[in-house]
Short mmCIF file of C-alpha atoms and ligand atoms in Angstrom, two decimals:
data_model
loop_
_atom_site.label_atom_id
_atom_site.label_comp_id
_atom_site.label_asym_id
_atom_site.label_seq_id
_atom_site.Cartn_x
_atom_site.Cartn_y
_atom_site.Cartn_z
CA UNK A 1 -30.11 -16.58 -46.36
CA UNK A 2 -33.52 -17.69 -45.17
CA UNK A 3 -35.02 -14.40 -43.96
CA UNK A 4 -33.35 -12.16 -46.53
CA UNK A 5 -31.30 -10.37 -43.87
CA UNK A 6 -27.54 -10.87 -44.02
CA UNK A 7 -26.47 -11.74 -40.49
CA UNK A 8 -23.12 -11.03 -38.89
CA UNK A 9 -21.63 -13.60 -36.55
CA UNK A 10 -18.58 -12.73 -34.46
CA UNK A 11 -16.51 -15.71 -33.31
CA UNK A 12 -14.37 -14.32 -30.49
CA UNK A 13 -11.48 -16.71 -30.02
CA UNK A 14 -10.12 -18.18 -33.24
CA UNK A 15 -8.74 -21.37 -31.72
CA UNK A 16 -10.01 -24.86 -32.40
CA UNK A 17 -13.62 -24.42 -31.27
CA UNK A 18 -13.96 -20.89 -32.66
CA UNK A 19 -12.68 -21.94 -36.08
CA UNK A 20 -14.86 -25.09 -36.13
CA UNK A 21 -17.90 -23.00 -35.21
CA UNK A 22 -17.05 -20.52 -37.96
CA UNK A 23 -16.71 -23.36 -40.44
CA UNK A 24 -20.12 -24.85 -39.58
CA UNK A 25 -21.79 -21.40 -39.60
CA UNK A 26 -20.38 -20.68 -43.06
CA UNK A 27 -21.27 -24.12 -44.36
CA UNK A 28 -24.86 -23.65 -43.15
CA UNK A 29 -24.85 -20.14 -44.68
CA UNK A 30 -25.95 -18.60 -41.39
CA UNK A 31 -24.17 -15.30 -42.04
CA UNK A 32 -20.87 -13.54 -42.56
CA UNK A 33 -18.34 -14.51 -39.92
CA UNK A 34 -15.74 -12.32 -38.21
CA UNK A 35 -13.02 -14.33 -36.45
CA UNK A 36 -11.37 -12.37 -33.63
CA UNK A 37 -8.37 -13.29 -31.55
CA UNK A 38 -5.51 -11.69 -29.65
CA UNK A 39 -2.91 -13.63 -31.63
CA UNK A 40 -1.84 -11.76 -34.74
CA UNK A 41 -2.26 -13.53 -38.05
CA UNK A 42 -4.19 -16.56 -36.79
CA UNK A 43 -7.74 -15.21 -37.23
CA UNK A 44 -6.73 -13.61 -40.54
CA UNK A 45 -5.15 -16.83 -41.80
CA UNK A 46 -8.03 -19.07 -40.74
CA UNK A 47 -10.57 -16.61 -42.16
CA UNK A 48 -8.83 -16.52 -45.52
CA UNK A 49 -8.61 -20.31 -45.56
CA UNK A 50 -12.34 -20.60 -44.73
CA UNK A 51 -13.21 -18.05 -47.43
CA UNK A 52 -11.19 -20.04 -49.94
CA UNK A 53 -13.24 -23.14 -49.04
CA UNK A 54 -16.40 -21.23 -50.07
CA UNK A 55 -16.23 -21.87 -53.83
CA UNK A 56 -15.75 -25.61 -53.21
CA UNK A 57 -18.43 -25.91 -50.53
CA UNK A 58 -20.74 -23.53 -52.38
CA UNK A 59 -21.32 -20.86 -49.74
CA UNK A 60 -21.29 -17.16 -50.41
CA UNK A 61 -20.97 -15.93 -46.82
CA UNK A 62 -17.73 -14.09 -46.18
CA UNK A 63 -15.23 -14.74 -43.41
CA UNK A 64 -12.79 -12.12 -42.16
CA UNK A 65 -10.15 -12.22 -39.44
CA UNK A 66 -9.13 -9.45 -37.08
CA UNK A 67 -7.35 -8.48 -33.87
CA UNK A 68 -9.46 -5.35 -33.53
CA UNK A 69 -12.81 -5.48 -31.73
CA UNK A 70 -14.05 -2.56 -33.84
CA UNK A 71 -14.62 -5.13 -36.58
CA UNK A 72 -17.35 -6.93 -34.60
CA UNK A 73 -19.51 -3.79 -34.77
CA UNK A 74 -23.13 -4.62 -35.53
CA UNK A 75 -22.74 -8.36 -34.91
CA UNK A 76 -26.09 -10.13 -34.42
CA UNK A 77 -24.53 -13.02 -32.52
CA UNK A 78 -21.19 -13.28 -30.70
CA UNK A 79 -19.82 -16.75 -29.99
CA UNK A 80 -17.17 -16.54 -27.28
CA UNK A 81 -14.55 -19.29 -27.18
CA UNK A 82 -11.68 -17.08 -26.03
CA UNK A 83 -9.75 -18.62 -23.18
CA UNK A 84 -7.54 -21.48 -22.23
CA UNK A 85 -8.57 -25.04 -23.03
CA UNK A 86 -8.55 -27.72 -20.35
CA UNK A 87 -5.29 -29.66 -20.33
CA UNK A 88 -5.01 -33.32 -19.20
CA UNK A 89 -5.18 -33.54 -15.41
CA UNK A 90 -6.53 -30.01 -15.09
CA UNK A 91 -9.97 -29.54 -13.54
CA UNK A 92 -12.42 -27.09 -14.99
CA UNK A 93 -12.15 -25.01 -11.85
CA UNK A 94 -8.38 -24.57 -12.30
CA UNK A 95 -9.25 -22.46 -15.28
CA UNK A 96 -11.62 -20.28 -13.34
CA UNK A 97 -9.53 -17.25 -12.57
CA UNK A 98 -7.64 -17.00 -15.87
CA UNK A 99 -10.70 -17.44 -18.03
CA UNK A 100 -12.75 -15.17 -15.74
CA UNK A 101 -10.38 -12.33 -16.59
CA UNK A 102 -10.44 -13.13 -20.30
CA UNK A 103 -14.27 -13.23 -20.37
CA UNK A 104 -14.44 -9.90 -18.50
CA UNK A 105 -12.20 -8.30 -21.12
CA UNK A 106 -14.09 -9.84 -24.05
CA UNK A 107 -17.44 -8.71 -22.58
CA UNK A 108 -16.25 -5.12 -22.15
CA UNK A 109 -15.51 -5.12 -25.88
CA UNK A 110 -18.82 -6.76 -26.86
CA UNK A 111 -20.68 -4.21 -24.77
CA UNK A 112 -18.86 -1.41 -26.54
CA UNK A 113 -19.01 -2.66 -30.13
CA UNK A 114 -21.98 -5.04 -30.39
CA UNK A 115 -24.39 -3.94 -27.65
CA UNK A 116 -27.44 -5.45 -29.33
CA UNK A 117 -25.98 -8.88 -29.96
CA UNK A 118 -26.98 -12.23 -28.52
CA UNK A 119 -23.95 -13.73 -26.80
CA UNK A 120 -23.17 -17.44 -26.70
CA UNK A 121 -20.50 -18.37 -24.18
CA UNK A 122 -18.46 -21.52 -24.80
CA UNK A 123 -15.39 -20.94 -22.62
CA UNK A 124 -14.94 -23.22 -19.60
CA UNK A 125 -15.83 -23.58 -16.80
CA UNK A 126 -18.94 -22.97 -18.83
CA UNK A 127 -21.69 -22.19 -16.35
CA UNK A 128 -19.50 -19.88 -14.28
CA UNK A 129 -18.20 -18.08 -17.39
CA UNK A 130 -21.78 -17.58 -18.63
CA UNK A 131 -22.58 -15.99 -15.24
CA UNK A 132 -19.50 -13.74 -15.47
CA UNK A 133 -20.58 -12.68 -18.97
CA UNK A 134 -24.13 -11.96 -17.82
CA UNK A 135 -22.89 -9.77 -14.97
CA UNK A 136 -20.26 -7.94 -17.04
CA UNK A 137 -22.45 -7.36 -20.10
CA UNK A 138 -25.52 -6.12 -18.26
CA UNK A 139 -27.64 -7.49 -21.15
CA UNK A 140 -31.04 -9.06 -20.48
CA UNK A 141 -30.52 -12.68 -19.40
CA UNK A 142 -32.21 -14.04 -22.50
CA UNK A 143 -29.35 -12.59 -24.60
CA UNK A 144 -26.53 -14.32 -22.68
CA UNK A 145 -26.53 -18.08 -23.17
CA UNK A 146 -24.04 -20.85 -22.46
CA UNK A 147 -23.30 -23.74 -24.83
CA UNK A 148 -22.80 -27.16 -23.25
CA UNK A 149 -25.99 -29.20 -23.19
CA UNK A 150 -26.18 -29.58 -26.96
CA UNK A 151 -22.68 -31.03 -26.92
CA UNK A 152 -23.33 -33.30 -23.94
CA UNK A 153 -26.62 -34.53 -25.37
CA UNK A 154 -25.06 -35.02 -28.81
CA UNK A 155 -22.42 -37.20 -27.19
CA UNK A 156 -25.12 -39.21 -25.45
CA UNK A 157 -27.09 -39.51 -28.71
CA UNK A 158 -24.06 -40.88 -30.51
CA UNK A 159 -23.32 -43.38 -27.72
CA UNK A 160 -26.93 -44.64 -27.85
CA UNK A 161 -26.70 -45.01 -31.63
CA UNK A 162 -23.38 -46.87 -31.33
CA UNK A 163 -24.89 -49.20 -28.75
CA UNK A 164 -27.97 -50.00 -30.84
CA UNK A 165 -26.28 -49.86 -34.24
CA UNK A 166 -28.96 -47.42 -35.38
CA UNK A 167 -28.91 -43.99 -36.99
CA UNK A 168 -27.88 -41.11 -34.73
CA UNK A 169 -30.59 -39.04 -36.38
CA UNK A 170 -33.30 -41.05 -34.63
CA UNK A 171 -31.90 -40.55 -31.14
CA UNK A 172 -33.04 -37.68 -28.97
CA UNK A 173 -32.16 -36.85 -25.41
CA UNK A 174 -31.93 -34.19 -22.73
CA UNK A 175 -29.02 -33.36 -20.42
CA UNK A 176 -29.49 -30.90 -17.56
CA UNK A 177 -27.22 -29.20 -15.06
CA UNK A 178 -23.69 -27.92 -15.25
CA UNK A 179 -21.11 -28.83 -17.89
CA UNK A 180 -18.91 -31.19 -15.93
CA UNK A 181 -18.80 -34.58 -14.32
CA UNK A 182 -21.90 -33.64 -12.30
CA UNK A 183 -24.07 -33.05 -15.37
CA UNK A 184 -27.48 -34.72 -15.30
CA UNK A 185 -28.16 -36.88 -18.38
CA UNK A 186 -31.79 -37.99 -18.44
CA UNK A 187 -32.25 -41.55 -19.77
CA UNK A 188 -35.97 -41.23 -19.00
CA UNK A 189 -36.14 -38.51 -21.65
CA UNK A 190 -33.98 -40.39 -24.16
CA UNK A 191 -35.78 -41.93 -27.10
CA UNK A 192 -35.09 -43.58 -30.44
CA UNK A 193 -37.87 -42.62 -32.85
CA UNK A 194 -40.13 -42.10 -29.85
CA UNK A 195 -39.19 -45.39 -28.14
CA UNK A 196 -37.67 -44.87 -24.66
CA UNK A 197 -34.13 -46.35 -24.54
CA UNK A 198 -35.05 -48.02 -21.28
CA UNK A 199 -37.15 -50.35 -23.46
CA UNK A 200 -34.34 -50.98 -25.94
CA UNK A 201 -31.39 -51.91 -23.74
CA UNK A 202 -30.73 -53.27 -20.25
CA UNK A 203 -30.24 -50.91 -17.33
CA UNK A 204 -26.47 -51.61 -17.12
CA UNK A 205 -25.99 -50.38 -20.69
CA UNK A 206 -28.06 -47.26 -20.01
CA UNK A 207 -25.96 -46.60 -16.91
CA UNK A 208 -22.74 -47.10 -18.89
CA UNK A 209 -23.90 -44.59 -21.53
CA UNK A 210 -24.80 -42.05 -18.84
CA UNK A 211 -21.35 -42.48 -17.31
CA UNK A 212 -19.55 -42.18 -20.65
CA UNK A 213 -21.54 -39.02 -21.40
CA UNK A 214 -20.49 -37.49 -18.08
CA UNK A 215 -16.85 -38.21 -18.89
CA UNK A 216 -17.20 -37.39 -22.60
CA UNK A 217 -14.94 -34.33 -22.54
CA UNK A 218 -12.22 -36.12 -20.59
CA UNK A 219 -12.29 -39.09 -22.97
CA UNK A 220 -11.31 -36.83 -25.85
CA UNK A 221 -8.73 -34.88 -23.84
CA UNK A 222 -7.06 -38.20 -22.92
CA UNK A 223 -6.91 -39.24 -26.58
CA UNK A 224 -5.76 -35.92 -28.03
CA UNK A 225 -3.24 -35.29 -25.23
CA UNK A 226 -2.96 -31.65 -26.23
CA UNK A 227 -6.17 -29.65 -26.26
CA UNK A 228 -9.78 -30.70 -26.04
CA UNK A 229 -12.70 -31.53 -28.33
CA UNK A 230 -13.59 -29.02 -30.99
CA UNK A 231 -15.64 -30.46 -33.88
CA UNK A 232 -18.71 -31.37 -31.82
CA UNK A 233 -18.41 -28.23 -29.64
CA UNK A 234 -18.11 -26.04 -32.75
CA UNK A 235 -21.10 -27.76 -34.36
CA UNK A 236 -23.12 -27.36 -31.15
CA UNK A 237 -22.46 -23.63 -30.94
CA UNK A 238 -23.36 -23.28 -34.63
CA UNK A 239 -26.66 -25.09 -33.95
CA UNK A 240 -27.51 -22.35 -31.42
CA UNK A 241 -26.57 -19.63 -33.92
CA UNK A 242 -28.83 -21.33 -36.48
CA UNK A 243 -31.87 -21.40 -34.22
CA UNK A 244 -31.32 -17.73 -33.35
CA UNK A 245 -30.66 -16.20 -36.77
CA UNK A 246 -33.33 -18.30 -38.47
CA UNK A 247 -35.72 -17.79 -35.56
CA UNK A 248 -36.38 -21.53 -35.59
CA UNK A 249 -37.41 -21.79 -31.95
CA UNK A 250 -35.62 -25.10 -31.51
CA UNK A 251 -35.84 -26.57 -28.02
CA UNK A 252 -32.23 -27.16 -27.06
CA UNK A 253 -30.42 -27.78 -23.78
CA UNK A 254 -28.50 -24.57 -23.05
CA UNK A 255 -27.05 -22.91 -19.98
CA UNK A 256 -29.54 -20.20 -19.04
CA UNK A 257 -29.83 -17.74 -16.17
CA UNK A 258 -32.33 -19.06 -13.67
CA UNK A 259 -34.42 -16.95 -11.37
CA UNK A 260 -36.35 -19.62 -9.51
CA UNK A 261 -37.12 -22.30 -12.10
CA UNK A 262 -35.99 -25.75 -10.96
CA UNK A 263 -35.59 -24.21 -7.50
CA UNK A 264 -32.41 -22.42 -8.64
CA UNK A 265 -31.77 -18.72 -8.32
CA UNK A 266 -29.08 -16.32 -9.59
CA UNK A 267 -27.08 -19.06 -11.28
CA UNK A 268 -26.58 -20.54 -14.78
CA UNK A 269 -27.59 -24.16 -15.40
CA UNK A 270 -28.30 -26.35 -18.38
CA UNK A 271 -32.06 -26.49 -19.03
CA UNK A 272 -34.28 -26.95 -22.10
CA UNK A 273 -34.52 -23.56 -23.82
CA UNK A 274 -36.50 -22.31 -26.79
CA UNK A 275 -33.98 -20.41 -28.93
CA UNK A 276 -35.19 -17.80 -31.38
CA UNK A 277 -34.43 -14.30 -32.64
CA UNK A 278 -34.65 -12.84 -29.12
CA UNK A 279 -32.35 -15.47 -27.61
CA UNK A 280 -33.80 -17.66 -24.85
CA UNK A 281 -37.50 -17.10 -25.51
CA UNK A 282 -38.71 -19.70 -23.05
CA UNK A 283 -37.37 -22.22 -20.55
CA UNK A 284 -39.15 -25.51 -20.06
CA UNK A 285 -39.39 -26.80 -16.52
CA UNK A 286 -39.39 -30.60 -16.66
CA UNK A 287 -40.90 -32.76 -14.00
CA UNK A 288 -37.97 -34.41 -12.24
CA UNK A 289 -37.70 -37.28 -9.81
CA UNK A 290 -36.30 -36.53 -6.36
CA UNK A 291 -32.95 -38.05 -7.42
CA UNK A 292 -32.75 -35.99 -10.58
CA UNK A 293 -33.61 -32.84 -8.67
CA UNK A 294 -30.92 -33.62 -6.10
CA UNK A 295 -28.38 -34.26 -8.88
CA UNK A 296 -29.28 -30.96 -10.55
CA UNK A 297 -28.86 -29.06 -7.30
CA UNK A 298 -25.55 -30.81 -6.62
CA UNK A 299 -24.22 -29.79 -10.04
CA UNK A 300 -25.30 -26.20 -9.36
CA UNK A 301 -23.48 -26.14 -6.05
CA UNK A 302 -20.19 -26.54 -7.90
CA UNK A 303 -21.12 -23.64 -10.18
CA UNK A 304 -22.08 -21.59 -7.15
CA UNK A 305 -18.73 -22.28 -5.49
CA UNK A 306 -17.00 -21.15 -8.70
CA UNK A 307 -19.01 -17.93 -8.62
CA UNK A 308 -18.13 -17.45 -4.94
CA UNK A 309 -14.45 -18.05 -5.77
CA UNK A 310 -14.52 -15.32 -8.38
CA UNK A 311 -16.22 -12.97 -5.93
CA UNK A 312 -13.39 -13.59 -3.48
CA UNK A 313 -10.70 -12.67 -6.00
CA UNK A 314 -12.66 -9.60 -7.07
CA UNK A 315 -13.48 -10.68 -10.64
CA UNK A 316 -17.21 -10.61 -9.83
O1 LIG B 1 -19.03 -27.48 -24.09
C1 LIG B 1 -18.28 -26.54 -23.93
N1 LIG B 1 -18.74 -25.42 -23.44
C2 LIG B 1 -16.86 -26.65 -24.31
C3 LIG B 1 -15.95 -25.64 -23.83
C4 LIG B 1 -16.39 -27.62 -25.22
C5 LIG B 1 -15.11 -27.57 -25.72
C6 LIG B 1 -14.17 -26.53 -25.35
N2 LIG B 1 -14.60 -25.72 -24.27
C7 LIG B 1 -13.81 -24.56 -23.89
O2 LIG B 1 -13.79 -23.62 -24.97
C8 LIG B 1 -12.35 -24.82 -23.62
O3 LIG B 1 -12.16 -25.37 -22.34
C9 LIG B 1 -11.81 -23.41 -23.74
O4 LIG B 1 -12.09 -22.68 -22.55
C10 LIG B 1 -12.62 -22.80 -24.88
C11 LIG B 1 -11.90 -22.77 -26.21
O5 LIG B 1 -11.41 -24.06 -26.54
P1 LIG B 1 -10.43 -24.25 -27.79
O6 LIG B 1 -10.16 -25.70 -27.92
O7 LIG B 1 -10.94 -23.50 -28.97
O8 LIG B 1 -9.13 -23.53 -27.25
P2 LIG B 1 -7.96 -22.86 -28.11
O9 LIG B 1 -7.78 -23.59 -29.40
O10 LIG B 1 -6.81 -22.69 -27.21
O11 LIG B 1 -8.54 -21.41 -28.48
C12 LIG B 1 -8.73 -20.39 -27.56
C13 LIG B 1 -8.40 -19.11 -28.27
C14 LIG B 1 -6.91 -18.99 -28.64
O12 LIG B 1 -6.78 -18.80 -30.04
C15 LIG B 1 -6.46 -17.77 -27.85
O13 LIG B 1 -5.48 -17.00 -28.54
C16 LIG B 1 -7.76 -17.01 -27.71
O14 LIG B 1 -8.72 -18.01 -27.41
N3 LIG B 1 -7.76 -15.98 -26.67
C17 LIG B 1 -8.41 -14.81 -26.83
N4 LIG B 1 -9.12 -14.32 -27.85
C18 LIG B 1 -9.63 -13.08 -27.71
N5 LIG B 1 -9.45 -12.34 -26.59
C19 LIG B 1 -8.75 -12.81 -25.53
N6 LIG B 1 -8.59 -12.06 -24.42
C20 LIG B 1 -8.19 -14.10 -25.64
N7 LIG B 1 -7.43 -14.87 -24.81
C21 LIG B 1 -7.18 -16.01 -25.45
#
């Protein structure tokens, strides 16, 4: 491991995204992984399977499975995917109450057993769940981060590469706002080896890519019919773990707690964050056009109404 320290990563929720995240973390040798779930046998079985892949893939990090939160003790990073996935026809907000209760329970256990960890929330509706976690954990805001923007921007990067028939590696982009149909992809900040995409394709194609990015989650739900995307979400969460445990200070779009930046207060929203050993070490405030600013505020209103909804039912 890069720094010499052996890190411990707790993946809470051993479903599709949790297991994919564990797999990528192990493959990148980011640390030992503890898979935790309420279902008996599943985290243990997946952990054993992932351990048995180690000799073939050439990693020496260990993976264990458990139903007991005591086993996350001392975790450096907790990745929370526990909850219900979005089913076809279900809006993200339908999940609000159920997942709000699950996140509250998970956070009580993180607070008890891994009070110094950095927590990455993945469960939907993402921005509201990150807010719930922040309130329930009582950790400094920089240690409670939501994963969505890396996934959304990775989708946009792949769509740009497909359109141009070029390598995905050369494409870079930024997506702001909430994780949902109101997200704010930024074509103006999308480049291929430094060349703005607006110079590489006509406006209609840029607009089509923005639209497909917004609907990216739904596109996969419609194809899979049961469950939602998990490879790219798992890889995206693992990217955050990587930047944290290796203190790489990557600038990545993440859901962060805002206290005035972008004109937003007491809410989580996707913004460019510098991720390092302390969590969100900095937030970059981009210059936005009036339209982009309005779109960002619109996406936050939905998050705010989710937060208000949870206040009404007493979860917050
Ligand atoms: O970009 C993003 N943020 C997302 C979010 C991208 C993809 C998926 N996104 C959301 O992540 C999705 O809407 C769900 O809310 C979560 C997890 O999705 P996944 O596809 O992994 O769902 P699964 O396979 O159903 O796994 C959820 C697991 C399952 O094994 C449950 O038994 C477990 O969560 N679960 C719990 N674990 C621990 N503790 C509690 N209380 C608990 N409740 C359920």
